[in-house]
Structure formats: structure tokens, C-alpha cells
Short mmCIF file of C-alpha atoms and ligand atoms in Angstrom, two decimals:
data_model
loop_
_atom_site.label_atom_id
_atom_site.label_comp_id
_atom_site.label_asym_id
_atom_site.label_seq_id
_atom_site.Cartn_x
_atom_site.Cartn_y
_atom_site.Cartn_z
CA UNK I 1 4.88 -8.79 49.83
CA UNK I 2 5.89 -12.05 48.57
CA UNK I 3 5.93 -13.00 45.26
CA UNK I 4 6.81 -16.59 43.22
CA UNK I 5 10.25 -17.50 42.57
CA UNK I 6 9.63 -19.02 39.45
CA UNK I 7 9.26 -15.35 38.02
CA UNK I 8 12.86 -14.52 39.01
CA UNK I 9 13.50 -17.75 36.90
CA UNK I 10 12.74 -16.36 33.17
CA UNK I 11 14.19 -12.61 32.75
CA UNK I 12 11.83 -9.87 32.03
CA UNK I 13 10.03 -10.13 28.01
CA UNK I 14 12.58 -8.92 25.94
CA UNK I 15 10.30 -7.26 23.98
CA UNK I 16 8.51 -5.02 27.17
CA UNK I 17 11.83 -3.81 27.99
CA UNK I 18 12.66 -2.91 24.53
CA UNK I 19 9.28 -0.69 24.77
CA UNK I 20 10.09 1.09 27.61
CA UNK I 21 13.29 1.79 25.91
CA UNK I 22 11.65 3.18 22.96
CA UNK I 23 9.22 5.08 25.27
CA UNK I 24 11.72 6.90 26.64
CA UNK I 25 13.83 7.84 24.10
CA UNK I 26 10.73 9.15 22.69
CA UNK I 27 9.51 11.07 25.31
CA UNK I 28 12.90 12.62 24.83
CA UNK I 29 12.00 14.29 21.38
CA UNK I 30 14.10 11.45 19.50
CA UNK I 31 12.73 10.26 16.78
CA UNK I 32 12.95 6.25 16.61
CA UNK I 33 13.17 3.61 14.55
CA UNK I 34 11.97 0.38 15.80
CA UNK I 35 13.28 -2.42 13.63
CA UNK I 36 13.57 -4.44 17.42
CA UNK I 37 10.14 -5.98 17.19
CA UNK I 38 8.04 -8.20 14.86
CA UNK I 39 4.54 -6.36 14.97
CA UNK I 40 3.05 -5.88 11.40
CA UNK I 41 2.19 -2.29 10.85
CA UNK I 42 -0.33 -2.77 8.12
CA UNK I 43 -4.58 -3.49 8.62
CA UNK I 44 -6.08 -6.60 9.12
CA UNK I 45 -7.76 -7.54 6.22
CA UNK I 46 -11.73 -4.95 5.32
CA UNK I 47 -13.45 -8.41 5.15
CA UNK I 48 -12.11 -9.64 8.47
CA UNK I 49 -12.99 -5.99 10.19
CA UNK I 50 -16.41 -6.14 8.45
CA UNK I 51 -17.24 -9.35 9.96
CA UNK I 52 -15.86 -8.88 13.35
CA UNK I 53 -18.38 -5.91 13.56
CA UNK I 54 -21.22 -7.72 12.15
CA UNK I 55 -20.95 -10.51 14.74
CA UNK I 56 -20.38 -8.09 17.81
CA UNK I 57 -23.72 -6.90 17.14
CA UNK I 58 -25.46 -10.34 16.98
CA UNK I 59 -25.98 -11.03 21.14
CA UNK I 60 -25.55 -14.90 20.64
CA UNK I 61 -21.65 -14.14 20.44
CA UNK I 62 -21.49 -11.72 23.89
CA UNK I 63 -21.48 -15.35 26.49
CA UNK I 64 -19.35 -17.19 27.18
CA UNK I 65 -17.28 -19.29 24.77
CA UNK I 66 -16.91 -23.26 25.03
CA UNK I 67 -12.55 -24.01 25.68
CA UNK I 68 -13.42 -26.07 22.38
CA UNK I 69 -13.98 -23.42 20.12
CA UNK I 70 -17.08 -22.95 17.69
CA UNK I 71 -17.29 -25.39 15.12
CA UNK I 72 -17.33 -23.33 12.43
CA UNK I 73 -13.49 -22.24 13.34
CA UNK I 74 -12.67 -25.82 13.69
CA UNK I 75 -13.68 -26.78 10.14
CA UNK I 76 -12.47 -23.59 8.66
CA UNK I 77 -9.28 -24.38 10.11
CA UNK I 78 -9.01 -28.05 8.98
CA UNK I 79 -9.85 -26.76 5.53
CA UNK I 80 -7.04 -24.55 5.43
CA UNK I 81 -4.49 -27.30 6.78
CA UNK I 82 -5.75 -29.41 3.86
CA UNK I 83 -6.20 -27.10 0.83
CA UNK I 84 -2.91 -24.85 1.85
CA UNK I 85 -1.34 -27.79 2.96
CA UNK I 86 -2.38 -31.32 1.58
CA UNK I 87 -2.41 -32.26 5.83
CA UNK I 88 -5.62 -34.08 7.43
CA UNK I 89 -6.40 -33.04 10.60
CA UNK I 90 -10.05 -33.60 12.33
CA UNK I 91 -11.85 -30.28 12.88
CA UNK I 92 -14.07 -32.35 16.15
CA UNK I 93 -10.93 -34.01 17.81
CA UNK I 94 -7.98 -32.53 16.56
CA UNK I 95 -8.16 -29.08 16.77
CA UNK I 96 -8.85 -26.11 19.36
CA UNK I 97 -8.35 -21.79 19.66
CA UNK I 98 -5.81 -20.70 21.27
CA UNK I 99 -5.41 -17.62 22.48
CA UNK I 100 -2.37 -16.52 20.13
CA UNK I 101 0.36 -18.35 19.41
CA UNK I 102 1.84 -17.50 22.81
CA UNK I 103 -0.52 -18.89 25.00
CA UNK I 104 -0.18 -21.85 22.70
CA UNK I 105 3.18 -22.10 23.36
CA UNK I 106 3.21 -21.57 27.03
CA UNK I 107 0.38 -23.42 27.53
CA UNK I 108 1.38 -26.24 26.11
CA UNK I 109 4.64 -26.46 28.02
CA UNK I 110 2.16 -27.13 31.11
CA UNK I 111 0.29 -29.39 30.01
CA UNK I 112 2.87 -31.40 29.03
CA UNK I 113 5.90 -31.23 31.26
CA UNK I 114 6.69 -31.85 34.58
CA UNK I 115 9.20 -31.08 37.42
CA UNK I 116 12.57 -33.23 36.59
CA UNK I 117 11.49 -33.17 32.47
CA UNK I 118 13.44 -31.75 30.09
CA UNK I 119 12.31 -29.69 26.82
CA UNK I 120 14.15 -29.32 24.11
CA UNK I 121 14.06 -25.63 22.93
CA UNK I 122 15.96 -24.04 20.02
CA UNK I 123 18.77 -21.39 20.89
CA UNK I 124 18.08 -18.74 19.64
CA UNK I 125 14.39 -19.25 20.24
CA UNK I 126 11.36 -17.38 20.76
CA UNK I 127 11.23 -16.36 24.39
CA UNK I 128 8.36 -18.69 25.54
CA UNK I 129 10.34 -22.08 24.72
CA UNK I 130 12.12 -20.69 27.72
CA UNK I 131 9.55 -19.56 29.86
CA UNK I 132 7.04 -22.49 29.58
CA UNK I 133 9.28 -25.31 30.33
CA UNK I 134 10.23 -22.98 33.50
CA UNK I 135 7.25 -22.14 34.39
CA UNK I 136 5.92 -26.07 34.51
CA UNK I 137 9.81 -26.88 36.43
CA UNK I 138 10.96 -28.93 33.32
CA UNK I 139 14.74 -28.53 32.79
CA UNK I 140 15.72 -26.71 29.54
CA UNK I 141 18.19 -28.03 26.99
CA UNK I 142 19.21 -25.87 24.15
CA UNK I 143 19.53 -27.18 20.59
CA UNK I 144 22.07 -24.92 19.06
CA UNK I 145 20.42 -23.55 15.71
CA UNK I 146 23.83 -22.94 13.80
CA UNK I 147 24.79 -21.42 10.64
CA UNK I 148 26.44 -24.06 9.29
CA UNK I 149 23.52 -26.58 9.76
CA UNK I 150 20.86 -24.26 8.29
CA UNK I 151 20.05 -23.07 11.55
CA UNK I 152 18.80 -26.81 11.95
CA UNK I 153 19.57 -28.20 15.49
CA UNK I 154 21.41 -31.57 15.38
CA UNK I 155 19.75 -34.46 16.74
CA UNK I 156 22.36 -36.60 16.90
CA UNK I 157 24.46 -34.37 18.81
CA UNK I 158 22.44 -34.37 21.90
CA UNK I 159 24.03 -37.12 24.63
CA UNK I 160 21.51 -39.95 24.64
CA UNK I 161 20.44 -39.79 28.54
CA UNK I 162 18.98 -36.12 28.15
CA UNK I 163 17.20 -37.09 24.89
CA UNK I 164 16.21 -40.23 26.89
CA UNK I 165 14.42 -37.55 29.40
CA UNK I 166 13.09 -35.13 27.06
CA UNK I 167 9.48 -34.98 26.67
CA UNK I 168 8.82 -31.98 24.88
CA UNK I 169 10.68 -30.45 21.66
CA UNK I 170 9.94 -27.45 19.94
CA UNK I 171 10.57 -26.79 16.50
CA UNK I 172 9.85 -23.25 14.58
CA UNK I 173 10.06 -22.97 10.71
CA UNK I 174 10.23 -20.68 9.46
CA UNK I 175 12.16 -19.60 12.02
CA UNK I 176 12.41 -16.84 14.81
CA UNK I 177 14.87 -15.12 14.78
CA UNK I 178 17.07 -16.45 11.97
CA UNK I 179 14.45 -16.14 9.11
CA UNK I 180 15.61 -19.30 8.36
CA UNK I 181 13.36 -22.19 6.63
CA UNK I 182 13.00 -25.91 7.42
CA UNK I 183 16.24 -27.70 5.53
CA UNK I 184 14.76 -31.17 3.40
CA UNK I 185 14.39 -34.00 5.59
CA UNK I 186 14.14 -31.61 8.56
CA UNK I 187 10.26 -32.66 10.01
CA UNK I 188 10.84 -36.62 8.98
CA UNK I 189 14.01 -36.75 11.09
CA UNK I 190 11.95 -34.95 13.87
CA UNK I 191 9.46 -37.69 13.71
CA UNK I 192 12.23 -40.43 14.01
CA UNK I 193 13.58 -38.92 16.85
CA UNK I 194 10.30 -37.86 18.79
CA UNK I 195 9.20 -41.98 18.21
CA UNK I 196 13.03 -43.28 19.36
CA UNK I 197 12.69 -40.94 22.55
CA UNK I 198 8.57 -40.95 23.16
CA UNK I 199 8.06 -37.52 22.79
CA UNK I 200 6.15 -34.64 21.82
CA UNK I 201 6.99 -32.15 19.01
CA UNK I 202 5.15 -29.28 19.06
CA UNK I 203 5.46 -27.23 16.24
CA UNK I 204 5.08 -23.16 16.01
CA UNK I 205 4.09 -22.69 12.47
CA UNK I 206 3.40 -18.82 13.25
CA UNK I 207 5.16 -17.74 9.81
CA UNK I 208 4.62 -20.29 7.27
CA UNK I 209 2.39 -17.73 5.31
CA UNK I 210 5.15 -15.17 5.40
CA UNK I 211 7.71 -16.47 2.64
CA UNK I 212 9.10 -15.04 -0.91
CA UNK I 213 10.74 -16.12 -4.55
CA UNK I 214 7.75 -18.77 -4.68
CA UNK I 215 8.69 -20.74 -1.52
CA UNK I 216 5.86 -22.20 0.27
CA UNK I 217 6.45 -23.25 3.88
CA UNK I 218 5.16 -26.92 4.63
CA UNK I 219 3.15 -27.71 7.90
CA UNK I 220 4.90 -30.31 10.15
CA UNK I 221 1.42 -31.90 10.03
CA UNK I 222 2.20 -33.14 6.41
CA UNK I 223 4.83 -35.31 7.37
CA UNK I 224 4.35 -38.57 7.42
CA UNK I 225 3.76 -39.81 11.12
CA UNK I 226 3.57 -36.00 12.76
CA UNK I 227 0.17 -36.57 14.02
CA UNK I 228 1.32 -39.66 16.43
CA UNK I 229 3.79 -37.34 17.59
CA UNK I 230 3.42 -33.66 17.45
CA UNK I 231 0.75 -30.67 17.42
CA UNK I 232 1.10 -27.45 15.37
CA UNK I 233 0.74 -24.28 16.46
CA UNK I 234 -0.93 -22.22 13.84
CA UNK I 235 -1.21 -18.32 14.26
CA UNK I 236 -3.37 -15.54 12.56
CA UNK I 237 -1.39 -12.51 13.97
CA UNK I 238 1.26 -12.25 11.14
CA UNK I 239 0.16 -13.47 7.61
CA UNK I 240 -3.40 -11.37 8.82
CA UNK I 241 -2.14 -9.35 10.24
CA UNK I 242 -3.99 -9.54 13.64
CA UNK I 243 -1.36 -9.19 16.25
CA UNK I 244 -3.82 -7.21 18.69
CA UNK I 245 -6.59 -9.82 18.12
CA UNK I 246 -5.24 -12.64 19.90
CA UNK I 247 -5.92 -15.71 17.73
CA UNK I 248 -4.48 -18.79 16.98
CA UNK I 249 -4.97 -22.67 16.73
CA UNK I 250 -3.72 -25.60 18.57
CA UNK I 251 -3.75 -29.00 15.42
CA UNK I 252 -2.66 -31.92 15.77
CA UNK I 253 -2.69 -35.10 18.13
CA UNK I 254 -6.19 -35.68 19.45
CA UNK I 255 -4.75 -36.49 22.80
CA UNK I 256 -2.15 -33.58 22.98
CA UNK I 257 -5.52 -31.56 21.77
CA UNK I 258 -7.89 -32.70 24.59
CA UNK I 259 -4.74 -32.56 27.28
CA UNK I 260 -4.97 -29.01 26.46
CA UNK I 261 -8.49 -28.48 26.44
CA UNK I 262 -8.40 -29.61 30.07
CA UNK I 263 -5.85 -27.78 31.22
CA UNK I 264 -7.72 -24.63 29.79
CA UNK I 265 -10.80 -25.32 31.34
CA UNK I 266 -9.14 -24.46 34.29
CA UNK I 267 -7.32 -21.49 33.29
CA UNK I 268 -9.56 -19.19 30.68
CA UNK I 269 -12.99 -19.71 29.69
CA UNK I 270 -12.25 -19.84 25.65
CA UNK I 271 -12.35 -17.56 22.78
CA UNK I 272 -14.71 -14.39 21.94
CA UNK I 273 -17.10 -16.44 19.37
CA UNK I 274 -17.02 -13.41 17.56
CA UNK I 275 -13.50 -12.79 17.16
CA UNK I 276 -13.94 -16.77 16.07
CA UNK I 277 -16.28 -16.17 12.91
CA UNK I 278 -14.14 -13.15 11.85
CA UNK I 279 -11.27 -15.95 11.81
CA UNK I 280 -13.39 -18.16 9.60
CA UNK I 281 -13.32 -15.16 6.98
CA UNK I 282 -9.72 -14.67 7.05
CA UNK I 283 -9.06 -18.64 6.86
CA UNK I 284 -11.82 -19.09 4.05
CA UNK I 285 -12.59 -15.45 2.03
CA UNK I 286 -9.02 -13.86 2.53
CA UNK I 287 -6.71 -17.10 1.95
CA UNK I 288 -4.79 -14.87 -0.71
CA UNK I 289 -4.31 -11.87 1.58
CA UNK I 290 -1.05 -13.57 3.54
CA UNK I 291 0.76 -13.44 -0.39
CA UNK I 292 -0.24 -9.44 -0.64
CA UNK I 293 1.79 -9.00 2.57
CA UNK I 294 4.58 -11.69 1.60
CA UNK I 295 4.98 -9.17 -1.25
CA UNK I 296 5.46 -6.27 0.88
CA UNK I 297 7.82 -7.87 2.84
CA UNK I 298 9.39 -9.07 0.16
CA UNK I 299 10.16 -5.66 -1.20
CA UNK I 300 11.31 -4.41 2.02
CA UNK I 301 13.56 -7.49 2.02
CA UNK I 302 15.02 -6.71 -0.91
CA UNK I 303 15.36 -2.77 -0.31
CA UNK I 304 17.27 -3.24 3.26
CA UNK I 305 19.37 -6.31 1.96
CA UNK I 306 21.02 -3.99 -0.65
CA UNK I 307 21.14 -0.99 1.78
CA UNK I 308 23.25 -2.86 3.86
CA UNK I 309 25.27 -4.67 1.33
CA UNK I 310 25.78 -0.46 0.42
CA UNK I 311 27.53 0.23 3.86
CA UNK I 312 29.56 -3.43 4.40
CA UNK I 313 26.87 -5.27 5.87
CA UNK I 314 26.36 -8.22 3.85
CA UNK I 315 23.21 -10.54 5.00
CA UNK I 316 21.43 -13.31 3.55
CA UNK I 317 18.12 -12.67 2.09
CA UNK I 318 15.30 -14.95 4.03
CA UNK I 319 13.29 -17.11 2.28
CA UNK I 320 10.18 -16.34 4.71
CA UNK I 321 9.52 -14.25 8.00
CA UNK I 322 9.83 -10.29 8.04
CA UNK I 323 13.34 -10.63 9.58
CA UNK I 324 16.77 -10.65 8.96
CA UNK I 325 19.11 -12.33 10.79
CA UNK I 326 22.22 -9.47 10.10
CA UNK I 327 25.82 -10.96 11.23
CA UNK I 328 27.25 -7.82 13.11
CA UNK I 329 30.58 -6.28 12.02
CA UNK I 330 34.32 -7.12 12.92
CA UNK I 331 35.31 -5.09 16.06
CA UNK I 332 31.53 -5.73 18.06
CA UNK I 333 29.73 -7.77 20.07
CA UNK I 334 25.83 -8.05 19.06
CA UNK I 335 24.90 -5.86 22.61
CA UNK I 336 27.75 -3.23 21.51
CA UNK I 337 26.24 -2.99 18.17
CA UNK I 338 22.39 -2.82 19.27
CA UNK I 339 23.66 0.15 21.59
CA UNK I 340 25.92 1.60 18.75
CA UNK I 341 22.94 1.54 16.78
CA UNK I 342 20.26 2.93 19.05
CA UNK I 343 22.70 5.56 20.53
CA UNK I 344 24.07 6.89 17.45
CA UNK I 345 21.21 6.39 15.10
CA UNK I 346 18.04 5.73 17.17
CA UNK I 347 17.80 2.28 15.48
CA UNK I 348 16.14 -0.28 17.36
CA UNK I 349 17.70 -3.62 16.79
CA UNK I 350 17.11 -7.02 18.99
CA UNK I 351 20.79 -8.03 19.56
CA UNK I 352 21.27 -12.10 19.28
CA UNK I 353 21.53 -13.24 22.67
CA UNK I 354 18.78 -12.18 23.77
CA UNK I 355 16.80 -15.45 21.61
CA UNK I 356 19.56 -17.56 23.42
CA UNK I 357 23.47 -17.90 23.64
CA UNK I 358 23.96 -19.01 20.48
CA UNK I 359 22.28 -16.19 18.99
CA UNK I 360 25.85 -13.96 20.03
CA UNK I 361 27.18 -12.08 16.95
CA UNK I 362 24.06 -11.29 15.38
CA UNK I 363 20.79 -8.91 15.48
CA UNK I 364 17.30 -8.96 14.39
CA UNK I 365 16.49 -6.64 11.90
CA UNK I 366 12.34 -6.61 11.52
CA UNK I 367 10.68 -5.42 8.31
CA UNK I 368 7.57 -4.53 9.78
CA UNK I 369 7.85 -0.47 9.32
CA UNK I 370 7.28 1.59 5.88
CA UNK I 371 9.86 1.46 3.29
CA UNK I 372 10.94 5.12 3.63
CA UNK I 373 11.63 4.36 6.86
CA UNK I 374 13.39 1.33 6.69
CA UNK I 375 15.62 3.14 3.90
CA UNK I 376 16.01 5.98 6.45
CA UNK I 377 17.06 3.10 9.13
CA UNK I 378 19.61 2.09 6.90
CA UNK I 379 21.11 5.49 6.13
CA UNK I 380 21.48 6.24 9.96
CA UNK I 381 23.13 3.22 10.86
CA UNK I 382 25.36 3.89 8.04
CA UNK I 383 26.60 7.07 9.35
CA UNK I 384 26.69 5.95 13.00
CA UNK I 385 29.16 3.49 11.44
CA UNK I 386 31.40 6.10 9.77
CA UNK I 387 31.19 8.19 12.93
CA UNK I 388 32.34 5.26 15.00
CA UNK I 389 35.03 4.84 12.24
CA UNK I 390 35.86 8.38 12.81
CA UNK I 391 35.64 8.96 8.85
C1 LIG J 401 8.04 -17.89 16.79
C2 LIG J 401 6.85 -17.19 17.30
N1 LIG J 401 5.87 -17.91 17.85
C3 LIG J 401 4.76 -17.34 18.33
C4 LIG J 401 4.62 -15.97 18.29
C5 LIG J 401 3.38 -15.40 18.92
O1 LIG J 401 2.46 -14.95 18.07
P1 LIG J 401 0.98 -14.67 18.56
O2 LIG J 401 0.90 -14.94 20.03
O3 LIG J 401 0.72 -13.25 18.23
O4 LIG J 401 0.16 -15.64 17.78
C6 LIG J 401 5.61 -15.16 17.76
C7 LIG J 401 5.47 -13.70 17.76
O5 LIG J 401 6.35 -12.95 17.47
C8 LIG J 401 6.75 -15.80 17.25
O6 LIG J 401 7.76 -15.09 16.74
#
């Protein structure tokens, strides 16, 4: 059998091998902790449930969905980017489901690139800034996201021929992995650069409504000029909660927006209407509910910060995201230290490099399991590290 070589082009999803991983070990009788992957473990919000039920059973939701979403999603939408925040974008032309975030951001990656392009993708990076542009046969150039610069990538330092032949650059604030949060200035200077070099920023705003201490992540839409330039993509799954539902929004550029509506005409044929309205509750009735879970996180935050301040492993505390970005200890390489880790304490870490190259020396810790168990996490790396120390 023959298959497509672009496949062999992108390695396989982190995240499935991870799973089979965990699987295993499992199978095994060993009790696991998976901090290794970013999947809320608390309900979607009663009213959301409620109305996803009561709109199953009305029949004029079980055919088939228009690419361009119900109307009623649209508008809820827009009236979320303006009340949460203060950006203008037009619920008929400039805004569209998406199938999560992911499909946004493959998606968009094809609609937009083409063979001999280059895309602009942060390192370390969500997976799919990889596997889009590769997909579509765009070249890939990394924009280290270091420490020193905020886990900002540097504009300036990118040689002006490949900026001249960049089309697409994706940004992600907060960010995945690093839990870090746009630095001032961050969005205007992307709007500069994306008019100097005609292209297109596409933002992944899947964790704005995940942050602490009274920060308040801004959309990339309310910069001044982002609409000329960029699209945002906007996702349910984490401040709802609603991984396993599969809904997102592309907003933004009206022509970005119906580039993509045509390119998913031919692909999918749109968004359960249901699974639409139930979105309109959670973007209208449950606006509050993303600050609940900030709060939980928040707590978590704080509880594994000082847990592994306890045992020598000091880490910033993240303004937003349910990660932390842990800097691994003297002696080990992030892939030693994932394997020290899962080996000796059946802790499931993400090590660094597998967001990207530049993500070597550090793991993601994610704060989507119970406290007791992210307290127990702690403890057992703790003594995998004294065992390794041979104390
Ligand atoms: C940066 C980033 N973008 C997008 C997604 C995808 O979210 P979804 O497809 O569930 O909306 C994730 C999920 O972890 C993410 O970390």
C-alpha cells in the first residue's frame, strides 16, 4: 500500500504517543499521573449540557449545517469579542465555526499558504504551526520564543529575504507551552511587521480566558489595525471546558474569513447547529464560568509552584494557561528528566523539545488533574529525585 509522503513530513502527535504511553503503563497496574497533557478534567458548564440536550431533541438541528455557521453563534460571538474585549468584529462577514481550535489552525495554514511560502511559527509551538504549513508545502521558519525576551519572538532578528517570503505568522498568547503572556507592545509590533511584509497573522487566542492575580488577556483583534491583517482563533474547549465538543471560532479579516469558508466547503459540511446554540449559552449565560475555573487553576498554580520550590525546583508562576513551563535541573536534559520522571515516579511530563528546539531544557507541567493529585505528583518526583541522588 502506498501512502502520502507528506505524513512522514510532521512526526506522529505528540500527544497520541504520550497516550499510548500512559495506556500501557497502565495496563501494567501502575498507577499514573498525567501532568503531559492539557485536557481540563472538570464539566462543561449544567447550562451548556442543558441546552445541548434541549436542542438535540428539536429535529430542525439533525441536517445539515451551512460552512457559515448559524447566525445566532455569529452574533453571540461578536458580542463576546466586544463586551470581553472592547474589539468590533462583524458577526455576517467576519466570523465563522470552526471545528476546534485545531482545525482552525490547520485549516488555515491551507488556505493560506502555498508550495515555496514560508510561515512563521513560534518554537516551542503548538504542534499544528508545524503540521499545517507542511501539510500545504510552505517552508517553516521558527521564531525562537526565549526567556529573556518574554518568550516574545524577535522580529527584527529574522534576515529580511525570509520575512520578505513569509505569508503566514502565528502568534499564541497566552502561550503554549511557556504559560507565558503577550509582553506590552507585543500585537502593535505584529501589525507593523505583518503590513511591512504583506502578511497574515493569525492569532490562537485558545487561553485568553484562562489567566490569574487579575490579569485579563487582550484579543489581537483590539489592536489597532489587526483586522487588515490578521484573524483570531477563538476556542471554547478550555475556559468551558469543552475539549470533547469540538468548537471554536475563526474572527477576523472578512477576506481571510470567506477564504476559509471556501476552502471548507470542500472539506466538511459545517458545525452540528445544535452543538452551535449550546455555544451561544456558554458565550452569553455562562460568560463568568471561564473565572470559576481560572480560580481553580489558580490554586493548583499556586499549590505545585511551592511544591516544587520544596524539592529545588524553582518555576515562575504563569500569569494565564494551566501550565507551567518548569526549567529542568542541573545534570539533565528535558527527555532524561521526562523519563526520570515517568520511570521513577509515573509522572507524565511533556519534555521541551517536543513544542520545538528551543523548547530544550524545559517540561510542561499541566494543571488539569485534582489537587491531591497534583500534590501527590509533586511528592513522587521529589523522591525519584533523591533516589537518583542516591540520598
Ligand atoms: C495553543 C493551542 N491552540 C489550539 C489548541 C486546540 O484546542 P481545540 O482544538 O480543542 O480548540 C490547543 C489545545 O491544546 C492549544 O494548546
Amino acid at each position: 500500500m502506498k501512502f502520502a509522503r507528506r505524513l512522514d513530513q510532521v512526526p506522529p502527535y505528540l500527544f497520541a504517543e504520550l497516550e499510548r504511553k500512559i495506556e500501557t503503563m497502565r495496563a501494567d497496574g501502575i498507577d499514573v499521573i498525567s501532568l503531559g497533557i492539557g485536557d481540563p478534567d472538570l464539566p462543561t458548564p449544567d447550562a451548556v449540557i442543558e441546552e445541548m440536550r434541549r436542542q438535540v431533541g428539536r429535529p430542525e438541528t439533525h441536517q445539515y449545517p451551512s460552512n457559515r455557521g448559524l447566525s445566532a453563534f455569529r452574533e453571540a460571538v461578536a458580542g463576546f469579542y466586544a463586551d470581553r474585549f472592547g474589539a468590533e468584529v462583524d458577526a455576517e462577514t467576519e466570523v465563522m465555526p470552526v471545528l476546534g481550535g485545531k482545525e482552525g489552525v490547520a485549516h488555515i495554514a491551507l488556505a493560506c499558504l502555498e508550495p515555496g511560502d514560508v510561515c512563521l511559527s513560534p518554537d516551542p509551538g503548538y504542534p499544528p504551526y508545524t503540521s499545517g504549513p507542511v501539510f500545504a508545502g510552505a517552508d517553516i521558519q521558527y521564531l525562537p520564543l526565549l526567556e529573556e525576551n518574554g518568550f516574545a519572538p524577535d522580529f527584527g532578528a529574522l534576515p529580511d529575504e525570509t520575512a520578505a517570503r513569509a505569508s503566514v505568522l502565528f502568534l499564541n498568547y497566552p502561550n503554549n507551552p511557556t504559560g507565558a503572556v503577550a509582553p506590552d507592545g507585543l500585537f502593535d509590533r505584529a501589525v507593523s511587521f505583518a503590513r511591512q511584509h504583506d502578511l497574515l497573522v493569525v492569532h490562537d487566542a485558545s487561553y485568553t480566558e484562562l489567566a490569574f492575580d487579575g490579569y485579563d488577556p487582550p484579543s489581537f483583534l483590539a489592536t489597532p489595525g489587526a483586522k487588515e491583517v490578521g484573524v483570531e482563533i477563538f476556542s471554547l474547549s478550555k475556559g468551558w471546558n469543552m475539549t470533547g465538543w469540538r468548537i471554536a471560532a475563526i474572527a477576523g479579516n472578512a477576506e481571510v474569513v470567506e477564504r476559509y469558508r471556501h476552502l471548507k466547503t470542500n472539506l466538511d459540511s459545517g458545525m452540528f447547529d445544535a452543538l452551535q446554540l449550546a455555544a451561544v449559552t456558554a458565550l452569553t449565560e455562562e460568560r463568568g464560568f471561564p473565572r470559576q475555573m481560572s480560580e481553580v487553576y489558580r490554586r493548583r498554580r499556586d499549590l505545585m509552584i511551592e511544591a516544587l520550590a520544596a524539592i529545588g525546583l524553582p518555576a515562575a508562576p504563569p500569569r494565564a494557561t494551566p501550565y507551567i513551563w518548569l526549567r529542568v535541573p542541573d545534570g539533565y536534559d528535558a527527555a532524561a528528566f521526562t523519563q526520570l520522571v515517568l520511570e521513577q515516579a509515573a509522572v507524565v511530563v511533556s519534555p521541551g523539545p517536543s513544542f520545538g528546539a528551543s523548547g530544550e531544557g524545559f517540561v510542561r507541567m499541566s494543571l488539569t488533574v485534582p489537587d491531591e493529585r497534583l500534590e501527590d505528583a509533586a511528592r513522587r518526583i521529589e523522591s525519584s529525585l533523591r533516589v537518583e541522588a542516591g540520598a
